[in-house]
PDB file of C-alpha atoms in Angstrom:
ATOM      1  CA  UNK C 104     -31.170 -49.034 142.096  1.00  0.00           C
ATOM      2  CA  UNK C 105     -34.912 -49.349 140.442  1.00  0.00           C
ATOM      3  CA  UNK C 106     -36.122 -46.725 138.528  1.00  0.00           C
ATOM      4  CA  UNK C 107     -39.943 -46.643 138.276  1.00  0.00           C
ATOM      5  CA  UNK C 108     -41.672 -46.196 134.686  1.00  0.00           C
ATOM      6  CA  UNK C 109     -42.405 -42.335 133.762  1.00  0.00           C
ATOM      7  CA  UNK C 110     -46.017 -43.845 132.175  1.00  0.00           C
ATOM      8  CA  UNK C 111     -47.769 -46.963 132.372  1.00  0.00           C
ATOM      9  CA  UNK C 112     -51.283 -47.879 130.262  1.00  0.00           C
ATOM     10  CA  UNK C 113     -53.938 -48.507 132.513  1.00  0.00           C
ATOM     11  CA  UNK C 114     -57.801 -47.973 132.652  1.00  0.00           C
ATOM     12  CA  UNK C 115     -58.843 -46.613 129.509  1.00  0.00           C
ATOM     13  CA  UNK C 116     -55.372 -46.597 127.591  1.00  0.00           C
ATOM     14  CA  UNK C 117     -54.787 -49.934 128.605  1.00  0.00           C
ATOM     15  CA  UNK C 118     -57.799 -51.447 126.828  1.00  0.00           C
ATOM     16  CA  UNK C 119     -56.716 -49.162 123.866  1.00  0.00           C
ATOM     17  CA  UNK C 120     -53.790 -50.884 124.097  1.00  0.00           C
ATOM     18  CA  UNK C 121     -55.025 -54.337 123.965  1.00  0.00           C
ATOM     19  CA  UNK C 122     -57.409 -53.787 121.518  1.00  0.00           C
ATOM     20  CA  UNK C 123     -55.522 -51.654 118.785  1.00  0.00           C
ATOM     21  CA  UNK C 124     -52.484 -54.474 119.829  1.00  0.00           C
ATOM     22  CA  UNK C 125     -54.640 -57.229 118.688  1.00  0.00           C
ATOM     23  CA  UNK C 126     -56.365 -55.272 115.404  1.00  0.00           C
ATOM     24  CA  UNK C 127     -52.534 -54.961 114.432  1.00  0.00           C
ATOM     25  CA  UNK C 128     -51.606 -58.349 115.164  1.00  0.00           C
ATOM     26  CA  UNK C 129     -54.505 -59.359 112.803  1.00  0.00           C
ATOM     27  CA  UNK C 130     -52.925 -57.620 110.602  1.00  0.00           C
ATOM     28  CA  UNK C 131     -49.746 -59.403 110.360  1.00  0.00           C
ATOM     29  CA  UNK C 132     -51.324 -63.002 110.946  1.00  0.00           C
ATOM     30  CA  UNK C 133     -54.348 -62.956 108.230  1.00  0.00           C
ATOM     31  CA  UNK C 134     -52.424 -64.840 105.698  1.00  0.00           C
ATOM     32  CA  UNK C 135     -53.267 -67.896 108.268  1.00  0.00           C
ATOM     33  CA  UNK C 136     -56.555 -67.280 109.241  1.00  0.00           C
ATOM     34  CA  UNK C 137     -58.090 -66.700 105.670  1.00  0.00           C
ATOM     35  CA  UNK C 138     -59.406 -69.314 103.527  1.00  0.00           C
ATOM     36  CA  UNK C 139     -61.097 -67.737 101.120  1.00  0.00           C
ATOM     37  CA  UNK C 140     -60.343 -66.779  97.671  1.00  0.00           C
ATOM     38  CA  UNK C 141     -62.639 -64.467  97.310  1.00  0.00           C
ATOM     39  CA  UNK C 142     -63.217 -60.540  98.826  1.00  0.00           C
ATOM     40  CA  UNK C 143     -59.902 -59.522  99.353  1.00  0.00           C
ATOM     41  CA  UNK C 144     -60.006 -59.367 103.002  1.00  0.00           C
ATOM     42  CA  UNK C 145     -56.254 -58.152 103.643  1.00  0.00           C
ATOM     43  CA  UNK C 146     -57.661 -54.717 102.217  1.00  0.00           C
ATOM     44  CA  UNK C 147     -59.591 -54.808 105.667  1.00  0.00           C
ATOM     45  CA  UNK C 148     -56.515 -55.151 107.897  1.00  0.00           C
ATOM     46  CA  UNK C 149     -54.235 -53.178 105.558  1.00  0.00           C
ATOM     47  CA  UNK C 150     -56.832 -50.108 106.410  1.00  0.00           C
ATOM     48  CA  UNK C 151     -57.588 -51.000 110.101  1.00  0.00           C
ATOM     49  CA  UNK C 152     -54.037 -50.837 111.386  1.00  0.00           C
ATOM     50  CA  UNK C 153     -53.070 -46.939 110.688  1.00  0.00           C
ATOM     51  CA  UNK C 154     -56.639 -46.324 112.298  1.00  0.00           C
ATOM     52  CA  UNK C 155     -55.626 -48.583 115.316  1.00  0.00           C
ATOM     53  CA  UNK C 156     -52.298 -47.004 115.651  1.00  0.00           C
ATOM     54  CA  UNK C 157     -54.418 -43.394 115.522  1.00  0.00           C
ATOM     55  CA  UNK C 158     -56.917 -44.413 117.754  1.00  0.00           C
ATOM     56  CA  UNK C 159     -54.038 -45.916 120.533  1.00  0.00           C
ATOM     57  CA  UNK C 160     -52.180 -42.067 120.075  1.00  0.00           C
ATOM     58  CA  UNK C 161     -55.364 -40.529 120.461  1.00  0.00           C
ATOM     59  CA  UNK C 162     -56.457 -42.349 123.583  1.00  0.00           C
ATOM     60  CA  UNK C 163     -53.100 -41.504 125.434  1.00  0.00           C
ATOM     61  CA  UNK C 164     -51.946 -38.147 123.876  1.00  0.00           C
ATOM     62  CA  UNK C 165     -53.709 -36.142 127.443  1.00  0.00           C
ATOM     63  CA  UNK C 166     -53.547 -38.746 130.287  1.00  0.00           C
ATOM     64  CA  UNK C 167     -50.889 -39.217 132.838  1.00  0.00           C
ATOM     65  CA  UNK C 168     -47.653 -37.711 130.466  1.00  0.00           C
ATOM     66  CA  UNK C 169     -46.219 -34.443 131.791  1.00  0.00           C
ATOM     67  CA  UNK C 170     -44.447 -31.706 130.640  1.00  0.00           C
ATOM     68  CA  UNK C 171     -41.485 -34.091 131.340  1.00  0.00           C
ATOM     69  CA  UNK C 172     -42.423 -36.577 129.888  1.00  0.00           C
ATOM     70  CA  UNK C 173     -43.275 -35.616 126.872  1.00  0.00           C
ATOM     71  CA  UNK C 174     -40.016 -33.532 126.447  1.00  0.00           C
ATOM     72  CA  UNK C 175     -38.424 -36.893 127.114  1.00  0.00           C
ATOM     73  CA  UNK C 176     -40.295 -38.693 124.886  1.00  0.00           C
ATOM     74  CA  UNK C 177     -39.802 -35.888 121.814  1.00  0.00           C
ATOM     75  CA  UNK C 178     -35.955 -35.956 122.100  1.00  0.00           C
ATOM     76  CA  UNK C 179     -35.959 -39.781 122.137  1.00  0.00           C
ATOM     77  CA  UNK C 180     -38.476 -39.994 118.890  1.00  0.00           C
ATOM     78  CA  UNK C 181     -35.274 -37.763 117.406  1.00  0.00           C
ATOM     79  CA  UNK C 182     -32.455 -39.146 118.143  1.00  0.00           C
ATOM     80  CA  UNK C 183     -34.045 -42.816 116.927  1.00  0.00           C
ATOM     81  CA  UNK C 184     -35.184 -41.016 113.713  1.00  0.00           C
ATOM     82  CA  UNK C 185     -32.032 -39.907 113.285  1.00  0.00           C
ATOM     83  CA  UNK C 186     -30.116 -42.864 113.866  1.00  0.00           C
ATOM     84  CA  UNK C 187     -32.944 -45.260 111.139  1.00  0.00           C
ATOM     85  CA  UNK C 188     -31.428 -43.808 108.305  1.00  0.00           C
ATOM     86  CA  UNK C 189     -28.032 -44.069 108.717  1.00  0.00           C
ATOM     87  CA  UNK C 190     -28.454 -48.135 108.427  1.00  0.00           C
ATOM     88  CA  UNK C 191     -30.272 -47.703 104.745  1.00  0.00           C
ATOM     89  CA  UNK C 192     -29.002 -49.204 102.066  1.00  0.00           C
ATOM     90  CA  UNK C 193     -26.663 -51.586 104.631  1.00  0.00           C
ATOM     91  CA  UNK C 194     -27.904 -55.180 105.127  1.00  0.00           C
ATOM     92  CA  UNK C 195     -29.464 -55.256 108.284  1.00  0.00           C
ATOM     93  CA  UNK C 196     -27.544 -52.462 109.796  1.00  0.00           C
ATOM     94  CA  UNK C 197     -29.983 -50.452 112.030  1.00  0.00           C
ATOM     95  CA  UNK C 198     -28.749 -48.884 114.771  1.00  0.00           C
ATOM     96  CA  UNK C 199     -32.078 -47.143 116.175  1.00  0.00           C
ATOM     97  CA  UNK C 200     -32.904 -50.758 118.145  1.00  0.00           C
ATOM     98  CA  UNK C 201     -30.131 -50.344 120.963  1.00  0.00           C
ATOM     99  CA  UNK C 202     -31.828 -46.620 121.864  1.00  0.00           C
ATOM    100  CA  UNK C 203     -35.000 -47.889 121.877  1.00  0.00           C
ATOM    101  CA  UNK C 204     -34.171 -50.754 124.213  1.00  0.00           C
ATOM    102  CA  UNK C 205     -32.094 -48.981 126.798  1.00  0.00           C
ATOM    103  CA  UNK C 206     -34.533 -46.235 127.245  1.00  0.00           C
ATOM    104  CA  UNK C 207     -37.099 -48.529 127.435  1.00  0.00           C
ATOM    105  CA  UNK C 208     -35.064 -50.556 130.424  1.00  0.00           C
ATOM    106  CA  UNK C 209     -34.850 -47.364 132.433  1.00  0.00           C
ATOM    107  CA  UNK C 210     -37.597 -45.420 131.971  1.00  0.00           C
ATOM    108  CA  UNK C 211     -40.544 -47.889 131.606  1.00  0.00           C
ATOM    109  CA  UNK C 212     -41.637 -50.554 128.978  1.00  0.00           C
ATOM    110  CA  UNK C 213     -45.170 -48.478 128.528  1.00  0.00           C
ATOM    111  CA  UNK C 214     -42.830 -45.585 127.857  1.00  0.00           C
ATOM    112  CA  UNK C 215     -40.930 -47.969 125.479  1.00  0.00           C
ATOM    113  CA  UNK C 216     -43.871 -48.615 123.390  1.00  0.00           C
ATOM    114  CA  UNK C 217     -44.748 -44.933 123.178  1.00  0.00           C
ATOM    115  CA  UNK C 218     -40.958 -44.363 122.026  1.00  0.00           C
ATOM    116  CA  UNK C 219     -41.058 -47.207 119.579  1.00  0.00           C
ATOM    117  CA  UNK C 220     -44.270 -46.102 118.046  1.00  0.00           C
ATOM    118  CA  UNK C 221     -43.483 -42.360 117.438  1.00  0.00           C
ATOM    119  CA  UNK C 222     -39.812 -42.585 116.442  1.00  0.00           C
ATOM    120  CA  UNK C 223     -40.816 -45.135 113.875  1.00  0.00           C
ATOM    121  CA  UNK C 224     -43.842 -43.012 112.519  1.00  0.00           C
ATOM    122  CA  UNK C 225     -40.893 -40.216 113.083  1.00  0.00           C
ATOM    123  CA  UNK C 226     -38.450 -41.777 111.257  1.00  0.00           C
ATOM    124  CA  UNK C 227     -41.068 -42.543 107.829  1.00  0.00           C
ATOM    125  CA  UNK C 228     -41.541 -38.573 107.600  1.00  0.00           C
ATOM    126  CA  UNK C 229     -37.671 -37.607 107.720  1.00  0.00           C
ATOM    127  CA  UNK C 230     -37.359 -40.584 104.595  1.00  0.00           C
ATOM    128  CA  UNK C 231     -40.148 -39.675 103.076  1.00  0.00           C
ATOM    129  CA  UNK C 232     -41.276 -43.441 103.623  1.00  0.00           C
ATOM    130  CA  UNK C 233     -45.119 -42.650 104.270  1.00  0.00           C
ATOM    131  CA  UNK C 234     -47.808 -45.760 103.412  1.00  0.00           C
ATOM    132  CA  UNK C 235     -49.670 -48.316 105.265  1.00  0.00           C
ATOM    133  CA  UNK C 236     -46.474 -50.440 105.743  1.00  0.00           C
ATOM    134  CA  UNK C 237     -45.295 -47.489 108.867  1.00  0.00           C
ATOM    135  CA  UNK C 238     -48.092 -48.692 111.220  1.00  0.00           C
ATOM    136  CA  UNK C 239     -46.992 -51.966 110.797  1.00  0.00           C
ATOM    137  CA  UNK C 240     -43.264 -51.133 111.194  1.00  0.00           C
ATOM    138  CA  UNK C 241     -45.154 -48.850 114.381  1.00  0.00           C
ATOM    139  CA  UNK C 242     -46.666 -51.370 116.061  1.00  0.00           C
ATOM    140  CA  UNK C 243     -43.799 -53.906 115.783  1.00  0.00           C
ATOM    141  CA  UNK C 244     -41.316 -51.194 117.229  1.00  0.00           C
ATOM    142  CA  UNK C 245     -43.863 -50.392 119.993  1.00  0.00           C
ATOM    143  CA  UNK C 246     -43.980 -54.373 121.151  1.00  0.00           C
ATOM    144  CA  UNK C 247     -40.520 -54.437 121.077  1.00  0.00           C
ATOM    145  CA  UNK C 248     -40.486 -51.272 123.562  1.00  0.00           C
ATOM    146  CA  UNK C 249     -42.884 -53.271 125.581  1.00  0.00           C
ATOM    147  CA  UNK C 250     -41.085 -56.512 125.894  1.00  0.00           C
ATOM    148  CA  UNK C 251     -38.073 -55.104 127.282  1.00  0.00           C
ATOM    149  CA  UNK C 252     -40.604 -55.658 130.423  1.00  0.00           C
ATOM    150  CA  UNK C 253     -39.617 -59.580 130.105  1.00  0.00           C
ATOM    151  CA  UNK C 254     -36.410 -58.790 131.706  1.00  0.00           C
ATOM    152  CA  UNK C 255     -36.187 -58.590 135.337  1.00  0.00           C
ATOM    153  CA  UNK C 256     -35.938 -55.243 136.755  1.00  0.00           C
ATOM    154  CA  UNK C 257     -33.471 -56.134 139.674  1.00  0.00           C
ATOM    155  CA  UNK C 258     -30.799 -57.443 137.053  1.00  0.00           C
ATOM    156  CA  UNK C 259     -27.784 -54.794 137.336  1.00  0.00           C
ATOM    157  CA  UNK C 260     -24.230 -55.088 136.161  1.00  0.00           C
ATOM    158  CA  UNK C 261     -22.504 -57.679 133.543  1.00  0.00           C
ATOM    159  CA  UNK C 262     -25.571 -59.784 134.001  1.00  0.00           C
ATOM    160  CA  UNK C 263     -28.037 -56.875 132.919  1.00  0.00           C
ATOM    161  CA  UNK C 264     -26.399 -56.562 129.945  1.00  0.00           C
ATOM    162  CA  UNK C 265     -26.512 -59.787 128.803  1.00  0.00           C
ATOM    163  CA  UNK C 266     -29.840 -59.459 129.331  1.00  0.00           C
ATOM    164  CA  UNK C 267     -30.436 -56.803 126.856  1.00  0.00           C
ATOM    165  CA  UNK C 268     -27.828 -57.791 124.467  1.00  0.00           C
ATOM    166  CA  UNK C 269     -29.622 -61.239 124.072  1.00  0.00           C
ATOM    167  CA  UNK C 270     -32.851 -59.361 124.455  1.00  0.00           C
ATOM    168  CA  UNK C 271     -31.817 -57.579 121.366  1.00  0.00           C
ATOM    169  CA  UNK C 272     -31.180 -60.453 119.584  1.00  0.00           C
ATOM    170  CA  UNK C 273     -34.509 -61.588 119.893  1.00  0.00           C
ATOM    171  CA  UNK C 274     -36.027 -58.168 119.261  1.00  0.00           C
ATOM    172  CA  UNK C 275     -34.072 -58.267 115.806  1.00  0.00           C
ATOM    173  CA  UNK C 276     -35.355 -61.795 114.926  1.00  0.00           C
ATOM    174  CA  UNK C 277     -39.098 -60.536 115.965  1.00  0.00           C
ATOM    175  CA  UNK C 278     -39.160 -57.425 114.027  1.00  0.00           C
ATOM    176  CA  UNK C 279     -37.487 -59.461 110.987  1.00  0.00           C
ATOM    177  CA  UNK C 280     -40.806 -61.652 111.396  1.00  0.00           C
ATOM    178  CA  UNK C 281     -43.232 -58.965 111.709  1.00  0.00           C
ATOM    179  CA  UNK C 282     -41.846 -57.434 108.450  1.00  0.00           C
ATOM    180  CA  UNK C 283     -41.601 -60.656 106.782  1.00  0.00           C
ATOM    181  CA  UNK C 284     -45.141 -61.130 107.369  1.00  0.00           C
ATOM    182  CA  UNK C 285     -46.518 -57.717 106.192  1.00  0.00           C
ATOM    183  CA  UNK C 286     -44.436 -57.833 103.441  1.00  0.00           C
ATOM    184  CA  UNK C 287     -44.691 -61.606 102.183  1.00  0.00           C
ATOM    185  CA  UNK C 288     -48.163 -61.999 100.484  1.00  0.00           C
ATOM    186  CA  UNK C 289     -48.072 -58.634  98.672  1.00  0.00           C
ATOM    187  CA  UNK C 290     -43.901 -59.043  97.426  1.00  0.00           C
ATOM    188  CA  UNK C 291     -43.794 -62.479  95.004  1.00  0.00           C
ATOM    189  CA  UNK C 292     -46.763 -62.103  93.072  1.00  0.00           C
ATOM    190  CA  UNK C 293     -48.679 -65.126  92.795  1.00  0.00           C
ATOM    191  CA  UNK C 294     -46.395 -67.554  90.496  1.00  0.00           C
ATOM    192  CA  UNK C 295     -43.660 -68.420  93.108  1.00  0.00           C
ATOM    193  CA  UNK C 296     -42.682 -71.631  95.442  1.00  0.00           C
ATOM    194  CA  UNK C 297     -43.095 -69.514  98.166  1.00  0.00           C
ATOM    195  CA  UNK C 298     -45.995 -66.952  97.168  1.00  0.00           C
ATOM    196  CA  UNK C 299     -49.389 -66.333  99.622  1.00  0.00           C
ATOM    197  CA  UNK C 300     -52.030 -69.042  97.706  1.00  0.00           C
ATOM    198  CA  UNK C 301     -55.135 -67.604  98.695  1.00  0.00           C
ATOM    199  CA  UNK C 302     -57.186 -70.175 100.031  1.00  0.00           C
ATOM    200  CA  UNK C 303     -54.886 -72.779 100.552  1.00  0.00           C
ATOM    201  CA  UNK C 304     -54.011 -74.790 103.193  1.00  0.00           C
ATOM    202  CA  UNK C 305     -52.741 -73.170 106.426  1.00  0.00           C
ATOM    203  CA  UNK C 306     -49.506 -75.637 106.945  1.00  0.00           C
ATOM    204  CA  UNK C 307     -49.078 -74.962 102.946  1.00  0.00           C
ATOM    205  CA  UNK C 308     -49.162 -71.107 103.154  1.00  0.00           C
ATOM    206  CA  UNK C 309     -47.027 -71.381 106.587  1.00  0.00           C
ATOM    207  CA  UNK C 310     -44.189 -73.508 104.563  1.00  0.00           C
ATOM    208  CA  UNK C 311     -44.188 -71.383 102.010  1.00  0.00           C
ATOM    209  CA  UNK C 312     -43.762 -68.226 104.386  1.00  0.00           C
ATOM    210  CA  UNK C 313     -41.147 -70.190 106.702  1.00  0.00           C
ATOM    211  CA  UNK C 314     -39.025 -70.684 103.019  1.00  0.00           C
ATOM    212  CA  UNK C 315     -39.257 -67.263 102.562  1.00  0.00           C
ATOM    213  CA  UNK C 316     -38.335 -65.517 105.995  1.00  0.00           C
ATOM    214  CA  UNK C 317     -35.102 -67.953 106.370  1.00  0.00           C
ATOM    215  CA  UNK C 318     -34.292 -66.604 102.963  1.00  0.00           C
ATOM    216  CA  UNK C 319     -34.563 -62.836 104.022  1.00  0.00           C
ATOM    217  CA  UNK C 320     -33.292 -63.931 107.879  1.00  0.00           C
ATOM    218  CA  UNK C 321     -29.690 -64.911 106.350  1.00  0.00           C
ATOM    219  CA  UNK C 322     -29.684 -61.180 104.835  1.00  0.00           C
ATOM    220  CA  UNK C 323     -31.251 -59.068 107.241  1.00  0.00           C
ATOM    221  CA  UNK C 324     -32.539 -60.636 110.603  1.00  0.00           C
ATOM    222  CA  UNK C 325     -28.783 -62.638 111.605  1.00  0.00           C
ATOM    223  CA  UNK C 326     -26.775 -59.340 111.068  1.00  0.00           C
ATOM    224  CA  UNK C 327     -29.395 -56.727 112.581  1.00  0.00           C
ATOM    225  CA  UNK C 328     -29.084 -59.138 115.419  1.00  0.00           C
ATOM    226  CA  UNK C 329     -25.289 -58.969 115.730  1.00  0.00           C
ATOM    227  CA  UNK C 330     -25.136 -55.485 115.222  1.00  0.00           C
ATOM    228  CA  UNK C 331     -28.304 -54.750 117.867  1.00  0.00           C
ATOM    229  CA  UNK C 332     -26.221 -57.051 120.603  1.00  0.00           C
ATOM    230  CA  UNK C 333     -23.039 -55.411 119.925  1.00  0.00           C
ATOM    231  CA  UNK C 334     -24.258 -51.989 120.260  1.00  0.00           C
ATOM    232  CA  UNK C 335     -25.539 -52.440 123.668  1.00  0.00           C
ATOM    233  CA  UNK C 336     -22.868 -54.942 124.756  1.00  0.00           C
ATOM    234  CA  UNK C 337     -20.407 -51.887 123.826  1.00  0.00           C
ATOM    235  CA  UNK C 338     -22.956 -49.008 124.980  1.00  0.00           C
ATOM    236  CA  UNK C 339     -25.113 -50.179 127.791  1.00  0.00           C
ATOM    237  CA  UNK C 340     -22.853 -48.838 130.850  1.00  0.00           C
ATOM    238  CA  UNK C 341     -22.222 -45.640 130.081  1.00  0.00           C
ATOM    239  CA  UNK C 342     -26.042 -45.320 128.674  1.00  0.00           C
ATOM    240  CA  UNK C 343     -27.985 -46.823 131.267  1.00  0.00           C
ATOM    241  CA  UNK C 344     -25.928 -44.716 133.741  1.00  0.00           C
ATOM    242  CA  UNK C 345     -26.728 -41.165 131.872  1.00  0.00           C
ATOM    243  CA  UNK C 346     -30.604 -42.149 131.296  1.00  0.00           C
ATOM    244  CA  UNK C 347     -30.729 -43.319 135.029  1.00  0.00           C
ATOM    245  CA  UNK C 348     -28.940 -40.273 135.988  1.00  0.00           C
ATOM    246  CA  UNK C 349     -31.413 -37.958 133.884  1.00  0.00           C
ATOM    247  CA  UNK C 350     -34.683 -39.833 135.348  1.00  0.00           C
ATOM    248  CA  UNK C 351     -33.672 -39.450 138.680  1.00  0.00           C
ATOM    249  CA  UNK C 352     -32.798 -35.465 137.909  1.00  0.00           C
ATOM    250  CA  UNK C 353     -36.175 -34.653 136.043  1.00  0.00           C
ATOM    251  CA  UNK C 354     -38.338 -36.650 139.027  1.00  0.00           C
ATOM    252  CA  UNK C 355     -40.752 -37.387 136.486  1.00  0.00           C
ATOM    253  CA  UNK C 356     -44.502 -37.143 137.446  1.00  0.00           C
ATOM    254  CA  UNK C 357     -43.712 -34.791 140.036  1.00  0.00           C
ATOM    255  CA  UNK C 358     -45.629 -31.452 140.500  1.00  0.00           C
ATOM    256  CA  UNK C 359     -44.137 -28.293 139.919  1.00  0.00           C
ATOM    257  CA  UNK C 360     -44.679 -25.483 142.323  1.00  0.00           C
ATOM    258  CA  UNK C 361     -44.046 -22.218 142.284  1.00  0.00           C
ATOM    259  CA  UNK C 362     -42.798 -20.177 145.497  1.00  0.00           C
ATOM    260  CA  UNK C 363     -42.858 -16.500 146.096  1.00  0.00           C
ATOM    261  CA  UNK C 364     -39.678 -15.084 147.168  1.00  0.00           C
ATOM    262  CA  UNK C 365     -40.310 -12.686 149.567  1.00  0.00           C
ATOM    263  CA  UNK C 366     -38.152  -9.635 149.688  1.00  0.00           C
ATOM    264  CA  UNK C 367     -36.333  -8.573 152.938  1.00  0.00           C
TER     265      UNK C 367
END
């Protein structure tokens, strides 16, 4: 009933992982942590993150991914590039996120951060959306792939789904955050209630965000949540049972011989 990951970070990708993970995650949180006027420092993290994102590719692109595997992973990016655009323009209407999750569930959450990474980086040069904000939207699509670890691999049935549905929930209400706080001290300018004041206060530049995100939540995070939950509340069965199915079929990390038929 288990179905083992296709790839999983460890050794060297691993601490690529970690460390490009928390350059990124510097990146979204620096509004807190800087208390200086002066120097500009988000030009630092703004910068660092497409390197990090480069350097995490990089340091996986030739270990332990097949021929299989990367197939996989290709036709996945694809259809989740695909499916980004068809939510733009609708309030929080994205329906990439139930894809991402599912395939994550059965073939790995390593392999989930791979898929969320690429499709999203995918997905930016089908729109034509290219700039430092697509490593952000990267990495935040790549931890979501990797969470779907939280949920218990023996679940199965009505109670797996519920799982990911309320998984998915949360996933919308994370990324909503992440994007929130990329977005948030470069969007209002300076002259706002709820505008970045460099070198304030942290609990004054944290109210001021919190104002802000429950503002853009009502519009964007509540209904991508609805719509991510009902999508795999509707989808999951059938889904889970074709991508199982497939797994099993391409016995990923297997070896492929060759053998000579001899003629009689």
């Amino acid at each position: 009933m288990k179905t083992a990951g296709v790839f999983s970070f460890k050794g060297a990708s691993l601490i690529a992982l970690l460390a490009t993970s928390a350059i990124s995650a510097l990146g979204f949180v620096w509004p807190f942590l800087i208390s200086e006027k002066q120097g500009h420092p988000q030009w630092i993290f703004l910068l660092a993150t497409p390197c990090a994102l480069l350097l995490l590719m990089i340091s996986v692109s030739n270990k332990e991914l097949d021929s299989k595997s990367i197939a996989l992973l290709a036709v996945l990016s694809a259809l989740i590039a695909a499916l980004r655009p068809m939510g733009t323009g609708a309030v929080g209407i994205e329906p990439m996120w139930f894809v991402l999750i599912l395939a994550a569930r059965v073939f790995g959450a390593s392999f989930g951060f791979l898929l969320g990474t690429i499709s999203m980086f995918l997905s930016a040069i089908l729109t034509g959306g290219l700039g430092p904000w697509v490593a952000y939207q990267s990495f935040a699509a790549g931890w979501i792939g990797l969470g779907v670890a939280l949920i218990p691999k023996g679940l199965r049935g009505k109670s797996e789904v519920f799982a990911l549905a309320l998984y998915g929930v949360v996933a919308a209400g994370f990324f909503g955050i992440a994007m929130d706080l990329q977005f948030w001290p470069w969007a209002l300018g300076a002259d706002t209630q709820l505008s970045y004041v460099a070198g304030a206060a942290l609990s004054t530049n944290f109210s001021h965000f919190i104002s802000y995100h429950f503002l853009s939540a009502m519009a964007w995070d509540i209904p991508r949540a609805i719509f991510t939950a009902s999508l795999i509340v509707v989808t999951a069965k059938p889904v889970l049972h074709t991508l199982r199915r497939a797994h099993t079929r391409a016995a990923f990390m297997t070896p492929i011989e060759f053998i000579e038929r001899v003629k009689a």
